[in-house]
mmCIF file of C-alpha atoms in Angstrom:
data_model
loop_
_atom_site.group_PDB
_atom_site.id
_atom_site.type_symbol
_atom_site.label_atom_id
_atom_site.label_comp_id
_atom_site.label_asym_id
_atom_site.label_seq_id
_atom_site.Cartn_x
_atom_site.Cartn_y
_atom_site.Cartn_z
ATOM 1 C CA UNK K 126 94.500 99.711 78.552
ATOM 2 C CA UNK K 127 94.104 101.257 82.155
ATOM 3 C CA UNK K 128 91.806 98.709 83.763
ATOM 4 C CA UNK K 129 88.061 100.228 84.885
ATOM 5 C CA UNK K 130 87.933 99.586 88.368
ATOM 6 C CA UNK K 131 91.555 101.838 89.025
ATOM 7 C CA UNK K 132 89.261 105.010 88.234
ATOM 8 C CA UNK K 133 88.336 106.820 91.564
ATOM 9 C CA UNK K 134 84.809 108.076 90.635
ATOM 10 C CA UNK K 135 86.851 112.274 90.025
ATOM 11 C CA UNK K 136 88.074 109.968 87.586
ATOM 12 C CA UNK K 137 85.240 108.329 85.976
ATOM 13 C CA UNK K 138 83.767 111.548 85.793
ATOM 14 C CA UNK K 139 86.816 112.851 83.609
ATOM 15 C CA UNK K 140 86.552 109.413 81.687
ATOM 16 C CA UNK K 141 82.439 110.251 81.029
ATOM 17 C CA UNK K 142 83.127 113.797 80.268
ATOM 18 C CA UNK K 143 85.971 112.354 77.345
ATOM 19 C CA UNK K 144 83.254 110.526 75.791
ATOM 20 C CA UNK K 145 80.075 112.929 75.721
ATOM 21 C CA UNK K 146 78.554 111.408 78.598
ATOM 22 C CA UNK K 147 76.813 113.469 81.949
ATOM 23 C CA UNK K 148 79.084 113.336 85.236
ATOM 24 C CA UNK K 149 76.497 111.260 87.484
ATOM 25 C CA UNK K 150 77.030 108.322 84.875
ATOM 26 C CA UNK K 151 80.836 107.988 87.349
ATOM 27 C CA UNK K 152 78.588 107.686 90.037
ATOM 28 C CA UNK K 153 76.494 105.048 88.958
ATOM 29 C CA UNK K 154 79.288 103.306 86.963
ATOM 30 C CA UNK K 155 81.269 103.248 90.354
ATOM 31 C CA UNK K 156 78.745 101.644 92.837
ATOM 32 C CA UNK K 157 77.943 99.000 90.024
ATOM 33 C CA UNK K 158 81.045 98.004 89.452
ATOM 34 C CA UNK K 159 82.327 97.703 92.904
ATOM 35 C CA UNK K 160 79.200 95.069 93.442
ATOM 36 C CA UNK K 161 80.495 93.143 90.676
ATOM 37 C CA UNK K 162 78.487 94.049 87.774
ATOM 38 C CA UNK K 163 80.669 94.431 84.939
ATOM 39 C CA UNK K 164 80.339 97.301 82.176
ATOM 40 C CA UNK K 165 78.730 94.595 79.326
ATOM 41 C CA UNK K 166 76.248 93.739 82.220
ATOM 42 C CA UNK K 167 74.865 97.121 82.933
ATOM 43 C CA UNK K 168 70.956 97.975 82.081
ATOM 44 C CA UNK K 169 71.227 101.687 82.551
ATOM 45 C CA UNK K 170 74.087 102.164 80.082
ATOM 46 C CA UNK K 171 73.760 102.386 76.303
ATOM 47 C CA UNK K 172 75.129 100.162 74.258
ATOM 48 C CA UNK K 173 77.201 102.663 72.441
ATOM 49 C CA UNK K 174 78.857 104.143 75.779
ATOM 50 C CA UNK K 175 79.550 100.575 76.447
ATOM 51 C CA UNK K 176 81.237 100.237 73.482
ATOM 52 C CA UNK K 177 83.038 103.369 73.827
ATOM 53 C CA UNK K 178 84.599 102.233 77.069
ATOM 54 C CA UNK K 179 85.424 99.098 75.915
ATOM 55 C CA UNK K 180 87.760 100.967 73.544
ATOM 56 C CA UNK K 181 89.033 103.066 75.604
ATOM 57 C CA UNK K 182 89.695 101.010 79.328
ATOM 58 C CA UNK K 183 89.961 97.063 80.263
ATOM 59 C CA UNK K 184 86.307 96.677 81.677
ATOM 60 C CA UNK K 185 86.896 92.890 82.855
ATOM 61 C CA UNK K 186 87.116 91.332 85.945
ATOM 62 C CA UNK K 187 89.901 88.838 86.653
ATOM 63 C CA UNK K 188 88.445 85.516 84.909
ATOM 64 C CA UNK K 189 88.937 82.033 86.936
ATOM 65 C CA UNK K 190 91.231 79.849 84.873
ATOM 66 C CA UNK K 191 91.414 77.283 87.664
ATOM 67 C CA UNK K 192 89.354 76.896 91.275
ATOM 68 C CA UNK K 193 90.280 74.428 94.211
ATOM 69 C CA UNK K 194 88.049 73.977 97.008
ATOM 70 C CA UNK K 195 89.651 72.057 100.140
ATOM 71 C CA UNK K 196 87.978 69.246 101.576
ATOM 72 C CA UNK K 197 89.369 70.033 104.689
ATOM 73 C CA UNK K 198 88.269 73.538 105.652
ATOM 74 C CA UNK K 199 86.431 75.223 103.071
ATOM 75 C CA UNK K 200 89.544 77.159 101.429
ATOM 76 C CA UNK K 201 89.624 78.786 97.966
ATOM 77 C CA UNK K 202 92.470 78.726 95.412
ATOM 78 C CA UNK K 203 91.685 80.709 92.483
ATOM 79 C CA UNK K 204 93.994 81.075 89.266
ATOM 80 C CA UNK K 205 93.045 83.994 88.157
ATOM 81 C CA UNK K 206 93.842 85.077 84.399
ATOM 82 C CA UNK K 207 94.283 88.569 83.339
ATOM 83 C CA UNK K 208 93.147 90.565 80.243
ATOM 84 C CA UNK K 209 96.444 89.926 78.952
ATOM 85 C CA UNK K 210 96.655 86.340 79.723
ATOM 86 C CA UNK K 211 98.655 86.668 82.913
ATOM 87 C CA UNK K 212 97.919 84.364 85.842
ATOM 88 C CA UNK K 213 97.997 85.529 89.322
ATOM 89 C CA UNK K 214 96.629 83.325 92.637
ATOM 90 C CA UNK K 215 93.983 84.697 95.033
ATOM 91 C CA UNK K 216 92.777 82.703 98.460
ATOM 92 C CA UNK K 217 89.950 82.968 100.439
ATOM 93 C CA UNK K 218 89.530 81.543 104.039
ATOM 94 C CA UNK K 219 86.711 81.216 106.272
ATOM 95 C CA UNK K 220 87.289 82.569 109.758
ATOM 96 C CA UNK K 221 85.122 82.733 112.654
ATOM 97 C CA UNK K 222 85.353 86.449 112.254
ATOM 98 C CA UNK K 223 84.203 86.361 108.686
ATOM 99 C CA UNK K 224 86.380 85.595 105.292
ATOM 100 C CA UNK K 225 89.683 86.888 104.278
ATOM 101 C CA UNK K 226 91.215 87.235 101.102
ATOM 102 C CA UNK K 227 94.844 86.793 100.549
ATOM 103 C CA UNK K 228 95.836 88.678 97.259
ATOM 104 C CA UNK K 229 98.202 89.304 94.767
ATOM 105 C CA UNK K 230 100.170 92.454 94.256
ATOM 106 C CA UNK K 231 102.037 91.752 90.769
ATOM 107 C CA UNK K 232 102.671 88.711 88.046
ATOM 108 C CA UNK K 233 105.721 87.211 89.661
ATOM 109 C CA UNK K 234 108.167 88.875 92.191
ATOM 110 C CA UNK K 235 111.873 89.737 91.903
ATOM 111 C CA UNK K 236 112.596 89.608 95.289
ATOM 112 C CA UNK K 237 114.267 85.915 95.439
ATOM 113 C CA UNK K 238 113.356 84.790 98.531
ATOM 114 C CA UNK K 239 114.769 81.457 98.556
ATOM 115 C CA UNK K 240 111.287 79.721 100.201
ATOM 116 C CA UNK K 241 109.170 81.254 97.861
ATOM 117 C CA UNK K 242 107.495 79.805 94.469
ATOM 118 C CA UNK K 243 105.740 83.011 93.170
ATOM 119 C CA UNK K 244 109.234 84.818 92.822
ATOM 120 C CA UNK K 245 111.265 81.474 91.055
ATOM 121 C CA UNK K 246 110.226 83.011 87.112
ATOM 122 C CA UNK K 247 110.707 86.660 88.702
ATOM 123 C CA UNK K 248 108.983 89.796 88.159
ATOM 124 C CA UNK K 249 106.263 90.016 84.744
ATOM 125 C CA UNK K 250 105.071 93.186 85.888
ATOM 126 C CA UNK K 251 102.508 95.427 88.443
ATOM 127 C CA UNK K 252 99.170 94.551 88.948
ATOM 128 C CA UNK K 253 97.259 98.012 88.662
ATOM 129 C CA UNK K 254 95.197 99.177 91.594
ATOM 130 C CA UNK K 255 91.722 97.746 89.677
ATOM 131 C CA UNK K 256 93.350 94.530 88.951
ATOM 132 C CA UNK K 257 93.970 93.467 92.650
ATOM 133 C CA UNK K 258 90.734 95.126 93.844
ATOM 134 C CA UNK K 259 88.953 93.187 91.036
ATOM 135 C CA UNK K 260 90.407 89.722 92.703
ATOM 136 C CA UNK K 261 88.239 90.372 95.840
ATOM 137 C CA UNK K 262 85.092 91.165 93.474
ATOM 138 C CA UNK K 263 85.625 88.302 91.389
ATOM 139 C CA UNK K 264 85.803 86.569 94.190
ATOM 140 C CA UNK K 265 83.143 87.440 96.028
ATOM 141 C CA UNK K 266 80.683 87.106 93.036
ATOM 142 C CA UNK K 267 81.789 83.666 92.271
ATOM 143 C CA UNK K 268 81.260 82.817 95.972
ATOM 144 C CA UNK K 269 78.323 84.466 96.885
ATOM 145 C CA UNK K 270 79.824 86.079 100.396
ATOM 146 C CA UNK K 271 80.847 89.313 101.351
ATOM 147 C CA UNK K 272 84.953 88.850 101.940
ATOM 148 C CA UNK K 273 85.427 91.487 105.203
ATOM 149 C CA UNK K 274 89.477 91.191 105.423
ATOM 150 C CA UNK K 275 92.240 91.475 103.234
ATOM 151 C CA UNK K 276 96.079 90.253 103.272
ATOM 152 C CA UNK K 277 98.289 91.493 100.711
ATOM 153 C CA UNK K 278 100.513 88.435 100.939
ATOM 154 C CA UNK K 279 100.084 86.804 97.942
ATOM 155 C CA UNK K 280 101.805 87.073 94.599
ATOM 156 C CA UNK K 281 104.238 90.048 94.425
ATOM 157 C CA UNK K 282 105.864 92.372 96.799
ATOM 158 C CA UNK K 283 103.169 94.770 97.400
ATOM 159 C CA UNK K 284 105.821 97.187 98.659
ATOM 160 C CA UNK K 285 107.447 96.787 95.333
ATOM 161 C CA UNK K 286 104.100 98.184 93.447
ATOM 162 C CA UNK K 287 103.820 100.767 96.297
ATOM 163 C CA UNK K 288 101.757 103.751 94.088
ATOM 164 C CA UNK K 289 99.192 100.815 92.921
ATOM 165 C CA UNK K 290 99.197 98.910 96.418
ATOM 166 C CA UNK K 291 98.260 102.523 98.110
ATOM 167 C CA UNK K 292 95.836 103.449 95.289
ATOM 168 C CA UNK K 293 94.127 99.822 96.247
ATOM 169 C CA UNK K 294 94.150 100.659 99.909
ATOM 170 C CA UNK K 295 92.329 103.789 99.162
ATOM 171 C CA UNK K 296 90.217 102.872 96.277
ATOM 172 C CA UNK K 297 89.055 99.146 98.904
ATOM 173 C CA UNK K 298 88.243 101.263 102.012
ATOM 174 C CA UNK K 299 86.042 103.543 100.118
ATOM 175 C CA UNK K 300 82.411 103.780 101.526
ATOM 176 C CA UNK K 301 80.795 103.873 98.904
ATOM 177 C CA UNK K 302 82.663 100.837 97.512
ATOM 178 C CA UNK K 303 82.934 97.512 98.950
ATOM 179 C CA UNK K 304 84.058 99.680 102.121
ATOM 180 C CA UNK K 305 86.290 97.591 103.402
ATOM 181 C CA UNK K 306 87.848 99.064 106.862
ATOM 182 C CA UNK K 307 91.673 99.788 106.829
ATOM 183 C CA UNK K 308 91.472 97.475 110.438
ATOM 184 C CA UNK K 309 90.742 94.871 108.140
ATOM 185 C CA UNK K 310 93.985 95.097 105.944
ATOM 186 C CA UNK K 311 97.120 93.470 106.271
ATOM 187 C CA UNK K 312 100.596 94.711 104.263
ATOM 188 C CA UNK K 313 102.973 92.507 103.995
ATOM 189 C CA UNK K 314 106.723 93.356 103.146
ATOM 190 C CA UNK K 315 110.106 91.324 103.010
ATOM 191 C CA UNK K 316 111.284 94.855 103.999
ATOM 192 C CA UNK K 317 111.376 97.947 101.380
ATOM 193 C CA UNK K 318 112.982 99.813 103.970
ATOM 194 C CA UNK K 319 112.301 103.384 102.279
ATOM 195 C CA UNK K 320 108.522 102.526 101.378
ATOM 196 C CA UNK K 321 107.700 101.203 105.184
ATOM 197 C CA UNK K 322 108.451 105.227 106.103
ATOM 198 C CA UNK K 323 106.212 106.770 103.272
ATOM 199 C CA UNK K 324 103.553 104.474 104.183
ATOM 200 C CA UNK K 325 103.843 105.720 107.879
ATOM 201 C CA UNK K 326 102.920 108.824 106.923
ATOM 202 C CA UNK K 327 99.861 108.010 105.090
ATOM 203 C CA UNK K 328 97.664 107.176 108.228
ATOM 204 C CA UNK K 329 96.237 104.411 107.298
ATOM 205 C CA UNK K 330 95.557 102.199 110.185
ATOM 206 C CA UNK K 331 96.497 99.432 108.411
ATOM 207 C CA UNK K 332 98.295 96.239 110.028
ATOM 208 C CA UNK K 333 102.111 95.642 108.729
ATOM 209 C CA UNK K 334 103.367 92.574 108.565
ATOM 210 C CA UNK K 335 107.188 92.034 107.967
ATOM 211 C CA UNK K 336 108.607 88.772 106.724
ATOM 212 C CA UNK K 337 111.387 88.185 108.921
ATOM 213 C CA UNK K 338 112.573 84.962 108.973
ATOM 214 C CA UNK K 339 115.748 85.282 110.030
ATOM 215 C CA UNK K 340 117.715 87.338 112.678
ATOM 216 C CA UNK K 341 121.445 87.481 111.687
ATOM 217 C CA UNK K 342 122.246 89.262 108.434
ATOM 218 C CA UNK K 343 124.397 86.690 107.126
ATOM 219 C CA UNK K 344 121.812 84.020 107.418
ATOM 220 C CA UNK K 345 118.902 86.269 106.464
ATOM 221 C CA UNK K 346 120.494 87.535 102.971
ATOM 222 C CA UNK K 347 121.030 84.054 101.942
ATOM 223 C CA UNK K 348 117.484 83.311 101.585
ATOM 224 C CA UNK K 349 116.327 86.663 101.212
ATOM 225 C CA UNK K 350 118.565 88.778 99.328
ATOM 226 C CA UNK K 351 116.420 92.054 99.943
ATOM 227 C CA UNK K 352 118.571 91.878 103.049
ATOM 228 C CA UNK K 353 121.725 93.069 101.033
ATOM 229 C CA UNK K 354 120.469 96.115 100.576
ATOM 230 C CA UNK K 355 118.481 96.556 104.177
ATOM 231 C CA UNK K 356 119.789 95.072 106.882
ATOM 232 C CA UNK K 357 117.957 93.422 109.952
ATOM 233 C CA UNK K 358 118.845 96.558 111.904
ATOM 234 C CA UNK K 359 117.590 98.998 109.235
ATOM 235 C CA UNK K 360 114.347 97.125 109.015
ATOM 236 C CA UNK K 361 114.107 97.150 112.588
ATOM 237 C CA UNK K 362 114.620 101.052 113.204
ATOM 238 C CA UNK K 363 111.948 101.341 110.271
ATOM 239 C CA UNK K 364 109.550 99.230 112.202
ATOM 240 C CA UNK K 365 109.906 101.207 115.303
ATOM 241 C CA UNK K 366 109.347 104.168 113.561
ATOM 242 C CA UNK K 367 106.408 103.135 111.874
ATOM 243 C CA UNK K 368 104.975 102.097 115.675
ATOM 244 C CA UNK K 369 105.772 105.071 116.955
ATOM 245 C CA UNK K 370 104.311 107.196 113.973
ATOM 246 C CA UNK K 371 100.686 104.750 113.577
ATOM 247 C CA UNK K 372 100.372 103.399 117.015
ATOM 248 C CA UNK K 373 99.442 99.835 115.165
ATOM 249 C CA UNK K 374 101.562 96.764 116.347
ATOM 250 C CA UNK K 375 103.149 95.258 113.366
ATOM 251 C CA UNK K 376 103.124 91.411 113.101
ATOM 252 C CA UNK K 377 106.662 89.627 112.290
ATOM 253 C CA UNK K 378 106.143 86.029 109.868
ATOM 254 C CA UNK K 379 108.673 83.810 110.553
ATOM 255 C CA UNK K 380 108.831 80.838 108.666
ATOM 256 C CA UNK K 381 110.468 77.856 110.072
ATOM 257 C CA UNK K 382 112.841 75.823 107.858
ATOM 258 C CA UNK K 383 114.276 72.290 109.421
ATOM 259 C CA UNK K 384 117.568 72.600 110.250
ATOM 260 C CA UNK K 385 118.223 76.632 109.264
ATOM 261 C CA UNK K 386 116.372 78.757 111.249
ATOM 262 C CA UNK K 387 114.454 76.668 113.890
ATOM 263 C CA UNK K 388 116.652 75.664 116.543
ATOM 264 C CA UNK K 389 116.256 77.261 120.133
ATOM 265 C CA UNK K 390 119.824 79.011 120.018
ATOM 266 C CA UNK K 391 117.968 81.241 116.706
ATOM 267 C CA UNK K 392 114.585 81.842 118.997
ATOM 268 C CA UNK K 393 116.703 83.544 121.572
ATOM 269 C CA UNK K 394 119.022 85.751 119.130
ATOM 270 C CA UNK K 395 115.786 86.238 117.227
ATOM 271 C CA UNK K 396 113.742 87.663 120.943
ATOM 272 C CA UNK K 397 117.267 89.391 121.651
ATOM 273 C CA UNK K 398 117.572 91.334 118.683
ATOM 274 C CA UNK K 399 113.643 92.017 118.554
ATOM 275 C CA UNK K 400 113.559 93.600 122.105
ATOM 276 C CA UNK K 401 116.846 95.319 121.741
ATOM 277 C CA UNK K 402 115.967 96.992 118.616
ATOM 278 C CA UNK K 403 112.373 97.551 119.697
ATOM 279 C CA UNK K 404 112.055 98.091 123.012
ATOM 280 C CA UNK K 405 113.344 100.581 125.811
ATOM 281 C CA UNK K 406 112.845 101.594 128.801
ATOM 282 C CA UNK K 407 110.717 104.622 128.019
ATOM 283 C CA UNK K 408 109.046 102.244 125.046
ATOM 284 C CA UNK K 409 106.934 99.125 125.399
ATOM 285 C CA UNK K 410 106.385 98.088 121.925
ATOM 286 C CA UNK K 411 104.611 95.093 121.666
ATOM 287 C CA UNK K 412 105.789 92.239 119.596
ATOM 288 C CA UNK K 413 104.207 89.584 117.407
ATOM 289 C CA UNK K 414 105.551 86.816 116.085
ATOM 290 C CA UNK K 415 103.803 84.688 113.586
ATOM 291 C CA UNK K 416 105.249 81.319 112.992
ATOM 292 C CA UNK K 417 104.727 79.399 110.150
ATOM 293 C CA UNK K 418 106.049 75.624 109.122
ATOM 294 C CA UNK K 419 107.277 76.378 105.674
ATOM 295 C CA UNK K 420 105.724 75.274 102.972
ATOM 296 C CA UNK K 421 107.972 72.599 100.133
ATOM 297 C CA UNK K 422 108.523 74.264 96.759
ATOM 298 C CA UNK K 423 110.350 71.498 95.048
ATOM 299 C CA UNK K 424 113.077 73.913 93.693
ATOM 300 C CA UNK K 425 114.112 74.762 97.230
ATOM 301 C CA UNK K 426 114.475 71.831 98.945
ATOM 302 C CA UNK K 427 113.263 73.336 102.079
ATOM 303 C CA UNK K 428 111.177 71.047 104.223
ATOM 304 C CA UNK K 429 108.801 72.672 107.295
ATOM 305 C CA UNK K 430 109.969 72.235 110.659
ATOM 306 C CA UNK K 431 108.854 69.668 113.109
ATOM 307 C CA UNK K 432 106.099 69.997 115.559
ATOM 308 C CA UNK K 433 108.278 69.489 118.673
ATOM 309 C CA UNK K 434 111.066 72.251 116.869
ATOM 310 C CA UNK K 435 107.710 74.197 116.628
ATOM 311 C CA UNK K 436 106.701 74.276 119.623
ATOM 312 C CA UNK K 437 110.214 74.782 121.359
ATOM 313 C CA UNK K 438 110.498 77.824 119.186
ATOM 314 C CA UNK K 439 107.162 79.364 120.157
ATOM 315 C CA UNK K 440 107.953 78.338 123.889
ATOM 316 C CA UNK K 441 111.248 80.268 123.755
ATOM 317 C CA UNK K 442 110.233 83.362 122.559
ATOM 318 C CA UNK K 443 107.000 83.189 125.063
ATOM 319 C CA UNK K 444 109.492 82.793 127.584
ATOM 320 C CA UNK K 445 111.768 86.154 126.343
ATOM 321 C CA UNK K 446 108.845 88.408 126.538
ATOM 322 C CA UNK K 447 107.687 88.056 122.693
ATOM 323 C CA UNK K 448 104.004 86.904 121.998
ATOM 324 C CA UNK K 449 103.931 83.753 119.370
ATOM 325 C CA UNK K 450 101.445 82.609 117.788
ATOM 326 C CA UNK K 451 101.561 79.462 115.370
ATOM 327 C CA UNK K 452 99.041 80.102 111.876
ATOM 328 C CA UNK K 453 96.952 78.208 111.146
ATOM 329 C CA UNK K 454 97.310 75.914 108.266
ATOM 330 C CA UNK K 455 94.919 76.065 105.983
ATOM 331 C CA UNK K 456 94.057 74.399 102.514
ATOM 332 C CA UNK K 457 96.501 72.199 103.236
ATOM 333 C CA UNK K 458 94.992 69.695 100.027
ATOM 334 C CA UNK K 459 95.438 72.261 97.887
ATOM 335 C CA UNK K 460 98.968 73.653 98.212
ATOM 336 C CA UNK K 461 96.899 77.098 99.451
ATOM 337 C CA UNK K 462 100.174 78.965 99.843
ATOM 338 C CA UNK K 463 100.850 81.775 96.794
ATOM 339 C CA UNK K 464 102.758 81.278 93.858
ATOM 340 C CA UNK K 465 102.522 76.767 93.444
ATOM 341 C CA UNK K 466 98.856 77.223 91.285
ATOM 342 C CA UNK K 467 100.740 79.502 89.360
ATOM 343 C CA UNK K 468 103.962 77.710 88.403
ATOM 344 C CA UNK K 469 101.766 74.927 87.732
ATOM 345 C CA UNK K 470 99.976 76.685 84.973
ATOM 346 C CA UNK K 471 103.109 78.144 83.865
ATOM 347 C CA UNK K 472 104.787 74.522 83.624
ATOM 348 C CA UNK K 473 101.797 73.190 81.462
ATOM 349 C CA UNK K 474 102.253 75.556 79.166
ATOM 350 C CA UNK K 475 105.756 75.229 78.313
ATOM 351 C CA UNK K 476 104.946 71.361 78.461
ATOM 352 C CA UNK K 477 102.260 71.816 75.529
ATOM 353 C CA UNK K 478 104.319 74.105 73.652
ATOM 354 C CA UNK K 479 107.560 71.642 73.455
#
């Protein structure tokens, strides 16, 4: 069943009208919903329009199977399980700025990149546009806060799910929702070349984020074989299109793995292909790169880069023109990054099965 909170209130109305009920019942529905009060919890609606929905749509939130709290900073892992038993992973951080939520986009990934532990069972299926909005409300009701930013960089390719991801973006921002501003929203891609253009054209001031990590072809498409089918150059003229269509400077993750892709000879040919492919003479793009120590997924074998590699890196591409930045780690006690709470849950299961 379609889950409640993808209905735009046009479409609650449609949903009301199905089942007897007057159109300002969408209205009210809506607003209640978005503040996190779910359909069995409602005082002004009967129980047998309850009970009609309930037939008819998924009116649940997201329930927390599993919560970790980090000692260190304050950092939220939730498990979150799905009506239909699926488990997805949701984090919230506290930022001096306010608190951001780093959701998931589908059960699984097919992508394959290499680093990754939410894409090692591959893709279950989408999330619907309610499911990953309901993250942030489950959230936020659990916590007690009001979450003002949003990354799409957890579980999933949101790029992947594009109609659901968009419907999201639209359904999160809305005013009379939990009005979230697009300002406040982060996309991230491993690069779905063809997607990156229709979402240009949307103009939705969103922030992009492209997981790079890599600048040669060869080494890129070993550990992240979305490169096969787009190249670094592709992904690159997509990029500059999407600047020049938005105005909004996209942010480029690069995660450093000792002894593949952190050595000062790849910081140069990674600033030399950035500002040839991004910058001219009539065009002053400006470039972002986030770094990021990569986290160990014990099927990968990958192991973060050192601090003085780090810092080399960063110092390199300062020195070629190319703002770095290094993120800040965060949850660091509770294995914060996407996809390890998961596998977890999904290795338990199979354990109490056998």
């Amino acid at each position: 069943m379609k889950n409640i909170l993808s209905y735009t209130p046009d479409e609650l109305k449609s949903l009301m009208a199905s089942i007897g009920e007057p159109s300002y019942r969408a209205s009210q529905i809506f607003s209640q919903l978005h503040k996190g009060i779910t359909v069995a919890q409602m005082t002004n609606v009967g129980k047998v329009t309850k009970s009609k929905l309930a037939s008819m749509v998924d009116c649940d939130l997201p329930r927390v199977k599993r919560k970790l709290v980090s000692k260190i900073d304050g950092t939220v892992k939730y498990l979150f399980e799905l009506s239909d038993k699926n488990c997805i992973e949701s984090v919230v951080m506290e930022y001096k700025h306010g608190h951001t939520i780093c959701v998931s986009s589908q059960v699984g990934c097919r992508m394959g990149c290499k680093f990754c532990a939410s894409t090692l069972a591959g893709r279950v299926r989408d999330l619907e546009a309610g499911e990953i909005l309901g993250q942030i409300i489950a959230a936020q009701r659990d916590l007690g806060i009001r979450i003002s930013n949003v990354v799409m960089m957890g579980i999933g390719e949101p790029l992947d799910n594009y109609d659901n991801t968009v419907k999201f973006l639209q359904l999160v921002n809305r005013d009379d929702g939990i009005n979230i501003g697009y300002r406040h929203i982060s996309v991230s891609t491993c690069g779905v070349v063809p997607k990156i253009y229709e979402l240009a054209k949307l103009d939705m001031p969103i922030t992009l984020s492209i997981s790079l990590h890599a600048s040669l072809d060869e080494e890129r498409s070993e550990i992240m074989p979305v490169n096969k089918k787009w190249g670094v150059s592709e992904l690159l003229l997509a990029c500059r299109d999407y600047y020049n269509a938005t105005g909004r400077r996209i942010s480029f993750e690069y995660t450093l793995i000792e002894g593949k892709n952190d050595s000062v000879d790849k910081a140069v040919h990674l600033a030399d292909t950035l500002n040839g492919a991004l910058r001219t003479k009539k065009d002053t793009m400006p470039i972002h790169v986030n770094l990021i120590p990569v986290n160990e997924v014990e099927e990968s074998g990958f192991k973060p880069t050192g601090r003085d590699s780090l810092k080399r890196f960063a110092e390199t591409l300062e020195n070629k023109g190319i703002r770095a930045t290094v993120r800040r780690t965060l949850g660091s006690d509770i294995n914060a990054s996407c996809g390890q709470l998961r596998r977890e849950d999904s290795k338990t299961n199979e354990d109490s099965r056998d």
